[in-house]
Amino acid sequence: AQTVTQSQPEMSVQEAETVTLSCTYDTSESDYYLFWYKQPPSRQMILVIRQEAYKQQNATENRFSVNFQKAAKSFSLKISDSQLGDAAMYFCAYTGANSKLTFGKGITLSVRP
Amino acid sequence: EAGVAQSPRYKIIEKRQSVAFWCNPISGHATLYWYQQILGQGPKLLIQFQNNGVVDDSQLPKDRFSAERLKGVDSTLKIQPAKLEDSAVYLCASSLGFPTDTQYFGPGTRLTVL
């Protein structure tokens, strides 16, 4: 079975600084996709970024980028120029061609003004 | 483009009562999912529909939970009777249709069982 591990329960970053959120996963599938979702206090899950495993290039979306290390099964999220609105829970998630979307336990990110 | 709609946003009931949640997916999305998210955890898939057929309900407690998706669009999730441990946020999501398509989530329904 596929597993997603987010070992850091909480992180804090100063406004305008950069922070990296860690995620590792385990799978035997060769075709899969990885996601980072943001969940603010309103509880709505918002897609931050998506990475296809077959792509070597790391995905970027404005201030958000990933470091995808396929061999190490690592998928970290970097948030640059952190803003107060970035404060939320962040979930790493995995889905494969033959498996359902599996979430990690999440990490709470706080942003200090 | 309208997102995934859910109602109600909040519901408080007593144990052994019944409750129903409604979801309207993004127009054109063939696949619809219901997740249960207990406080402090990631969402857990309860049931997945492809059009109006069930693809995966392996983690749905079928003795008390039921779901349907009539006409392949809207869906309802019902709990009867509710238990204290059912207190959670129930999230609905939809996607175009393939397993690896991005899922888009609704605002969720926060259920409190007293």
mmCIF file of C-alpha atoms in Angstrom, chain A residues 27-28 37-38 42 45 53 56 93-94 111:
data_model
loop_
_atom_site.group_PDB
_atom_site.id
_atom_site.type_symbol
_atom_site.label_atom_id
_atom_site.label_comp_id
_atom_site.label_asym_id
_atom_site.label_seq_id
_atom_site.Cartn_x
_atom_site.Cartn_y
_atom_site.Cartn_z
ATOM 1 C CA THR A 27 5.154 3.226 -3.563
ATOM 2 C CA SER A 28 5.889 0.424 -5.965
ATOM 3 C CA TYR A 37 -2.814 20.977 -0.751
ATOM 4 C CA LYS A 38 -3.341 23.946 1.544
ATOM 5 C CA SER A 42 -12.004 27.669 6.669
ATOM 6 C CA MET A 45 -8.680 22.170 0.570
ATOM 7 C CA ALA A 53 6.402 11.511 -11.543
ATOM 8 C CA GLN A 56 12.150 15.428 -14.304
ATOM 9 C CA ALA A 93 -0.788 13.693 -1.181
ATOM 10 C CA TYR A 94 -0.123 10.852 -3.602
ATOM 11 C CA VAL A 111 3.823 32.948 9.618
#
